[in-house]
Amino acid sequence: MKLKNKFYERIMAMLCWSAALSSVLALLFIVGFILVKGLPHIKPSLFSAAYSSDNVSLMPALVSTIIMTFMSILLAVPLGMFAAIYLVEYAGRGTLRANKSVMLIRITAETLSGIPSIVYGLFGLLFFVSFLDWKFSMLAGAFTLAIMILPLIMRSSEEALLAVPDMYREGAFGLGAGKLRTVFRIVLPSAMPGILAGIILATGRIVGETAALVYTAGTVAQIPKNPMQSARTLSVHMYALSGEGLHVNEGYATAVVLLVMVIILNIASAKSAKKLAGGA
Amino acid sequence: MKCFEIEKLNLHYGDFHALKNICMNIEKENITSFIGPSGCGKSSLLKTLNRMNDIAEGCRISGDVKLFGEDVYGDMDVNMLRKRVGMVFQKPNPFPMSVYDNIAFGPRTHGIKSKYELDKIVEKALQDAAIWNELKDRLKKSALGLSGGQQQRLCIARAMAVSPEILLMDEPTSALDPISTGKIEELLLHLKEAYSIIIVTHNMQQAARISDKTAFFLFGQVIEYSETESMFTMPRDKRTEDYITGRFG
Amino acid sequence: MTSIKEKVMSRVFLLSALSTVLALALICLFLFINGIPAMAKIGAFSFMLGKEWSPSDTPPLFGILPMIAGSLYVTAGAIIIGVPIGILTAVFLSKSCPKKLYKFIKPGMDLLAGIPSVVLGFFGMAVIVPVFGESILSASIVLGIMILPTVTGISESAIRAVPQNYYEGAVALGAGHYRAVFKVILPAANSGVLAAVILGVGRAIGETMAVIMIAGNQARMPVSLFKGVRTLTANIALEMGYAAELHREALIATALVLFVFILVINLGFAALKKRIK
Amino acid sequence: MNKTVCLLPVIAALAAVFYGCSSASLASFDRAKDISVVSREDGSGTRIAFIGIFGIEAKSADGGRKDMSTKEAIIKKDTGVLMAAIAGNKYSIGYISLGALNDTIKAVQIEGASASAANIKNGSYPAARPFYIATKADASRLANDFISFILSLDGQAVVAKYYVDVDGSALAYSGGKASGKIVVGGSSSVSPVMEKLKEAYIKINPGATIEIQQSDSSSGLKGTIDGNFDIGMASREFKDSEKEKLIATLIAVDGIAIIVHKDNPVSSLTKEQVNAIYTGRISKWSCIHQ
């Protein structure tokens, strides 16, 4: 019987180590593959200002990605943060009516976060592009993305607000500060790192998004002059290149740039999350 | 007859010297209590006896501990050691499972599979822990629904289900109300014939009431170790006297 | 004076919170308005259970059963590959990983989670497809890798949330490290792990870009593990660009089916979680 | 010690994957293998033209039309992804626009004629299809100006580089400098040449901005009818419903090349064989005796 236990321990140790190892190997394999295929094609021409069918520059896509991210963050962060403030600070903790509304908002947010990006793309096409007649435009893309990342920002802001100890609030109330002043002066500043981590996580999702944008922001490869113009982000650019088939190498180079952006975002998010853990 | 022989035992958590040069022998089939102010190393010594300290980060041990003559830190299988030396913790920690599965977890771990045998073990363990009639009709219910006192007696029953030779108790009643504490003390007195019991406690009346021998710890050292009778009436060391009379905490 | 500002702002906060409800309502509204008429015209049964999808023929046939089956097969494949490895990795990270190793693996998993699906599609097309062909197997492997970080991350935090004294209780009874982890800690964290699996399912069934490149997109019932299949998402993405009138509404109805699918999975899980509590 | 024990199975598995990839391309061409047929999505102009040319559709008495291609065909959404699929699968067969040919894959001869612009002009290569642009009667001045540029000598010179230009009294371009913005959307086969034409036109008329939306023929025509696009691009004949609403202008003729993997010994097929492969009547390479 003692042997059986030792056998069980040995087997489970092997399983856990192998699983972790295969996860790491999968990651190294993918990143290695992208770097091997993409790095040789990172040339200055790739970053020239204008896109043309000969010189498939990704600069317009890079600029559009930054603009698109900025627009969706501008839309989603205030909404998400205010929603989190309502859920944590204002929703009457005891009253039944408030609880029901809190429950409704929570379930809605959870459902929204589960919706596939292709369904968002379709909704964007039906609502923003044709119903509101914005046609294929950055604005339509930004609004669609804003709805997509809203639950993410709401949840991370909520967690950050809940992490703020109650004694801060009591201290402020004790000094006669109103609820609003307490929230904006005391609670938000100390929750900011957590909210920032959430925003960066959301940016990571925007950068990697394609399905939702193809049907809302279109696939035009020039730097848009105004929000109503269609534009492609880096991921959409990579998808379009693979479609045309003439510039697959530039597609891999775009993948390398995408990977670098995701790495930078992850590091920034980890840093700000650490700041939250390191004391308000 | 000795169950544990401890010679020149030193223990470090990182650079904190928790136990300094402990030498003592613990008698079989009686209750030995460890008393002393918090942080004096009594719990650390208890956790050394069944190697629970191995889990603690950065814990280094020197010197030797023998269980019935066998070196605990030698090539003895640690899981078998913990089967023979059961432990009950300060805060009751039943598993988030049914009462039955809690008790049966130990025997199942050590290879007992047949339902018939498990039923017998569970019933005997709960009867030994004097809680059978309270739980016999809710064996399938979750253990987390029980009261603090019931949960602790369940943990004692769970420990006994693997039929250990020795029971280590780390302040078992400090989290319980006086009535449950009384029940557990009565239980320990009853269990004395079957198991050697070592109990760490803050409650000196408890030590005086139920233990045969008592050891007083201070700053990681054994100040005095003798019959409970003489320890509480004629303490040899002044520091023991000060602690017993409550002059310091 | 401030009380007016207070009242106004508390309204603003409430409205922002309700914005999510508005968004969901709009999505449901537009999907139902555009999807339901098609279902009615085609006939809900022949649409959901029809085995033949050929929209450009005259008369067109709109049966999405092959795509529903395709989505289920691929998602099941992804779960079979992604969930066990994910949970085992989560146990490894939370219970038996040396500190210095953890500092590398954890950011690695976050990076794996951040890799865009189009990049994974490229990887799948260039590495997995030459070996296993455009098939359910290839799609399952790539989707398995895609949901791996999600399952690992959430399972790990669920495992870490289990109180340490359960582990000590088990070990004190003479249970080995892994027996204590798998027989006490993991069962205690089951609602967190289940949430991780449900999120994994949601992500796998909702994936489009990677699936289109490697799954073969044959609009017929799945034949074998080594043959390709078309998922609901691929069906939408492949044909949405050019679909007209009824065909376009049929695709929106496909999105509606997918949307209801996800809704059922999430609400079912929420009910299950309430029952466990 | 137990760590190394558990490294072995994982490394062995990965070695197998690597070996799997490399060995697949080294082994010679096994004729007994199934043909893996690759086709484009339903709306693609290339597909509609391909099915028309090779007769892979059945016309029922009451005017109904049924696409007879085999359901086993792997579907690829764009030209590039289809070529990558052919290049990655030794036993595959597919079709693309002649203009997109490159050295990663091999084009086979049809009825004895190799796929080239010359053979299309002299009619020996049977698989050719028109490149149309579509406009509504009320098209903007800039749109008409751009179209007149395309049909002009300079426009057709750009076309001739890749496709078969349309003979005709191609006069030098002498259009006015119209400014403003037009949107050109549609076939992914026509988009590459349209990008070239746009770049050439912008050089002459910098005031104009032309936005190109790549998708496929049917969506291009539909977008033009709906007003989303000023000019639609299609690489197939117009349906009757489209003919009524749109003015079709032929700007080029493009061949459809049947492509196979470079290691595939087959280098010539008859129209009948292509039809048999794509309707699933032939499923193994051995049925094609060279």
Tab-separated table of N, CA, C and O in Angstrom, chain A residues 10 13-14 17-18 21 25 29 51-54 135-136 218-220 222 230 239 242-245, chain D residues 1-3 5-7 10 14 18 77-81 195-196 198-199 211-214 227-228:
chain	number	residue	atom	x	y	z
A	10	ARG	N	4.613	10.040	-7.605
A	10	ARG	CA	5.552	10.132	-8.745
A	10	ARG	C	4.773	10.481	-10.026
A	10	ARG	O	5.142	11.401	-10.768
A	13	ALA	N	3.489	14.093	-9.939
A	13	ALA	CA	4.589	15.060	-10.107
A	13	ALA	C	4.947	15.149	-11.581
A	13	ALA	O	5.033	16.239	-12.165
A	14	MET	N	5.043	13.969	-12.236
A	14	MET	CA	5.425	13.953	-13.657
A	14	MET	C	4.373	14.686	-14.481
A	14	MET	O	4.679	15.535	-15.318
A	17	TRP	N	4.615	18.500	-13.950
A	17	TRP	CA	5.807	19.073	-14.588
A	17	TRP	C	5.663	19.041	-16.112
A	17	TRP	O	5.934	20.021	-16.799
A	18	SER	N	5.164	17.919	-16.644
A	18	SER	CA	5.045	17.833	-18.120
A	18	SER	C	4.044	18.874	-18.627
A	18	SER	O	4.281	19.535	-19.641
A	21	LEU	N	5.599	22.169	-18.585
A	21	LEU	CA	6.654	22.212	-19.611
A	21	LEU	C	6.027	22.389	-20.993
A	21	LEU	O	6.444	23.241	-21.784
A	25	LEU	N	6.743	25.245	-23.583
A	25	LEU	CA	7.279	24.927	-24.917
A	25	LEU	C	6.357	25.476	-25.999
A	25	LEU	O	6.810	26.021	-27.016
A	29	PHE	N	7.712	27.912	-28.716
A	29	PHE	CA	7.586	27.453	-30.106
A	29	PHE	C	6.919	28.544	-30.946
A	29	PHE	O	7.410	28.940	-32.010
A	51	TYR	N	1.404	53.648	-47.332
A	51	TYR	CA	1.257	52.245	-47.741
A	51	TYR	C	1.068	52.215	-49.249
A	51	TYR	O	0.304	53.006	-49.804
A	52	SER	N	1.776	51.388	-49.944
A	52	SER	CA	1.448	51.201	-51.387
A	52	SER	C	1.591	49.719	-51.689
A	52	SER	O	2.224	48.990	-50.941
A	53	SER	N	1.017	49.291	-52.757
A	53	SER	CA	0.966	47.835	-52.999
A	53	SER	C	2.366	47.273	-53.191
A	53	SER	O	2.608	46.098	-52.966
A	54	ASP	N	3.336	48.147	-53.584
A	54	ASP	CA	4.702	47.583	-53.696
A	54	ASP	C	5.351	47.543	-52.314
A	54	ASP	O	5.847	46.535	-51.865
A	135	LYS	N	-21.034	54.322	-42.031
A	135	LYS	CA	-20.251	53.579	-43.021
A	135	LYS	C	-19.012	52.979	-42.345
A	135	LYS	O	-18.833	53.041	-41.136
A	136	PHE	N	-18.094	52.385	-43.137
A	136	PHE	CA	-16.899	51.756	-42.522
A	136	PHE	C	-16.023	52.870	-41.980
A	136	PHE	O	-15.525	53.680	-42.755
A	218	GLY	N	-13.435	48.482	-41.427
A	218	GLY	CA	-13.018	48.236	-42.814
A	218	GLY	C	-11.542	47.885	-42.895
A	218	GLY	O	-10.895	47.616	-41.873
A	219	THR	N	-10.988	47.886	-44.126
A	219	THR	CA	-9.605	47.410	-44.285
A	219	THR	C	-8.758	48.395	-45.095
A	219	THR	O	-7.807	47.993	-45.764
A	220	VAL	N	-9.075	49.682	-45.064
A	220	VAL	CA	-8.280	50.631	-45.865
A	220	VAL	C	-6.911	50.805	-45.223
A	220	VAL	O	-6.801	50.898	-43.991
A	222	GLN	N	-4.601	53.230	-45.499
A	222	GLN	CA	-3.938	54.555	-45.395
A	222	GLN	C	-4.152	55.125	-44.003
A	222	GLN	O	-5.046	54.692	-43.273
A	230	SER	N	-12.308	55.014	-42.998
A	230	SER	CA	-12.019	53.605	-42.659
A	230	SER	C	-10.517	53.428	-42.487
A	230	SER	O	-9.725	54.139	-43.099
A	239	TYR	N	-4.059	40.223	-41.189
A	239	TYR	CA	-5.083	39.332	-41.765
A	239	TYR	C	-5.232	39.629	-43.267
A	239	TYR	O	-5.244	38.724	-44.100
A	242	SER	N	-2.301	38.308	-45.273
A	242	SER	CA	-2.369	36.849	-45.487
A	242	SER	C	-3.403	36.564	-46.575
A	242	SER	O	-3.270	35.632	-47.356
A	243	GLY	N	-4.428	37.405	-46.648
A	243	GLY	CA	-5.465	37.201	-47.670
A	243	GLY	C	-4.893	37.401	-49.059
A	243	GLY	O	-5.039	36.549	-49.942
A	244	GLU	N	-4.177	38.511	-49.256
A	244	GLU	CA	-3.661	38.806	-50.612
A	244	GLU	C	-2.605	37.768	-50.993
A	244	GLU	O	-2.467	37.434	-52.155
A	245	GLY	N	-1.832	37.305	-50.001
A	245	GLY	CA	-0.887	36.231	-50.327
A	245	GLY	C	0.374	36.703	-51.007
A	245	GLY	O	1.316	35.966	-51.185
D	1	MET	N	15.542	13.971	-9.621
D	1	MET	CA	15.614	12.908	-10.629
D	1	MET	C	14.241	12.854	-11.344
D	1	MET	O	14.163	12.827	-12.562
D	2	ASN	N	13.123	12.959	-10.548
D	2	ASN	CA	11.851	12.715	-11.258
D	2	ASN	C	11.606	13.777	-12.307
D	2	ASN	O	10.850	13.602	-13.246
D	3	LYS	N	12.302	14.928	-12.214
D	3	LYS	CA	12.010	15.966	-13.221
D	3	LYS	C	12.512	15.480	-14.581
D	3	LYS	O	11.821	15.566	-15.592
D	5	VAL	N	12.819	12.551	-15.566
D	5	VAL	CA	11.959	11.444	-16.040
D	5	VAL	C	10.798	12.034	-16.832
D	5	VAL	O	10.435	11.566	-17.894
D	6	CYS	N	10.248	13.135	-16.343
D	6	CYS	CA	9.021	13.588	-17.031
D	6	CYS	C	9.356	14.508	-18.195
D	6	CYS	O	8.501	14.841	-18.979
D	7	LEU	N	10.633	14.904	-18.341
D	7	LEU	CA	10.940	15.730	-19.527
D	7	LEU	C	10.900	14.849	-20.769
D	7	LEU	O	10.506	15.283	-21.844
D	10	VAL	N	7.733	14.570	-23.179
D	10	VAL	CA	7.363	15.803	-23.895
D	10	VAL	C	8.356	16.049	-25.030
D	10	VAL	O	7.966	16.350	-26.160
D	14	LEU	N	7.606	16.280	-29.129
D	14	LEU	CA	7.942	17.429	-30.000
D	14	LEU	C	8.836	16.977	-31.139
D	14	LEU	O	8.662	17.386	-32.291
D	18	PHE	N	8.304	17.587	-35.208
D	18	PHE	CA	9.289	18.105	-36.180
D	18	PHE	C	9.516	17.097	-37.287
D	18	PHE	O	9.463	17.406	-38.483
D	77	LYS	N	-10.720	31.776	-47.887
D	77	LYS	CA	-11.452	33.029	-48.107
D	77	LYS	C	-10.744	33.958	-49.090
D	77	LYS	O	-11.377	34.794	-49.691
D	78	ASP	N	-9.429	33.856	-49.248
D	78	ASP	CA	-8.757	34.824	-50.135
D	78	ASP	C	-7.736	34.096	-50.998
D	78	ASP	O	-7.326	32.985	-50.710
D	79	THR	N	-7.291	34.782	-52.040
D	79	THR	CA	-6.317	34.218	-52.989
D	79	THR	C	-5.068	33.750	-52.236
D	79	THR	O	-4.610	32.620	-52.404
D	80	GLY	N	-4.541	34.625	-51.386
D	80	GLY	CA	-3.273	34.325	-50.710
D	80	GLY	C	-3.359	33.101	-49.822
D	80	GLY	O	-2.501	32.211	-49.880
D	81	VAL	N	-4.463	33.027	-49.053
D	81	VAL	CA	-4.582	31.891	-48.116
D	81	VAL	C	-4.718	30.600	-48.917
D	81	VAL	O	-4.187	29.543	-48.551
D	195	GLU	N	-5.264	48.639	-57.189
D	195	GLU	CA	-4.298	49.426	-56.380
D	195	GLU	C	-3.273	50.071	-57.325
D	195	GLU	O	-2.948	51.247	-57.190
D	196	LYS	N	-2.789	49.278	-58.290
D	196	LYS	CA	-1.773	49.804	-59.225
D	196	LYS	C	-2.363	50.950	-60.028
D	196	LYS	O	-1.772	52.028	-60.158
D	198	LYS	N	-4.802	52.849	-59.216
D	198	LYS	CA	-5.025	54.019	-58.356
D	198	LYS	C	-3.719	54.807	-58.190
D	198	LYS	O	-3.685	56.036	-58.350
D	199	GLU	N	-2.633	54.043	-57.911
D	199	GLU	CA	-1.354	54.746	-57.687
D	199	GLU	C	-0.956	55.533	-58.941
D	199	GLU	O	-0.532	56.688	-58.865
D	211	GLU	N	-10.378	55.261	-52.155
D	211	GLU	CA	-10.303	54.301	-51.040
D	211	GLU	C	-10.677	52.928	-51.599
D	211	GLU	O	-11.713	52.796	-52.262
D	212	ILE	N	-9.833	51.926	-51.356
D	212	ILE	CA	-10.113	50.595	-51.932
D	212	ILE	C	-10.487	49.629	-50.812
D	212	ILE	O	-9.737	49.440	-49.854
D	213	GLN	N	-11.685	49.074	-50.883
D	213	GLN	CA	-12.151	48.089	-49.876
D	213	GLN	C	-12.118	46.708	-50.534
D	213	GLN	O	-12.882	46.443	-51.456
D	214	GLN	N	-11.247	45.833	-50.011
D	214	GLN	CA	-11.107	44.506	-50.642
D	214	GLN	C	-12.084	43.538	-49.996
D	214	GLN	O	-12.104	43.393	-48.780
D	227	GLY	N	-24.907	52.043	-52.795
D	227	GLY	CA	-24.331	53.387	-52.661
D	227	GLY	C	-23.158	53.439	-51.717
D	227	GLY	O	-22.564	54.493	-51.485
D	228	ASN	N	-22.776	52.266	-51.123
D	228	ASN	CA	-21.590	52.297	-50.248
D	228	ASN	C	-20.326	52.525	-51.070
D	228	ASN	O	-19.350	53.092	-50.577
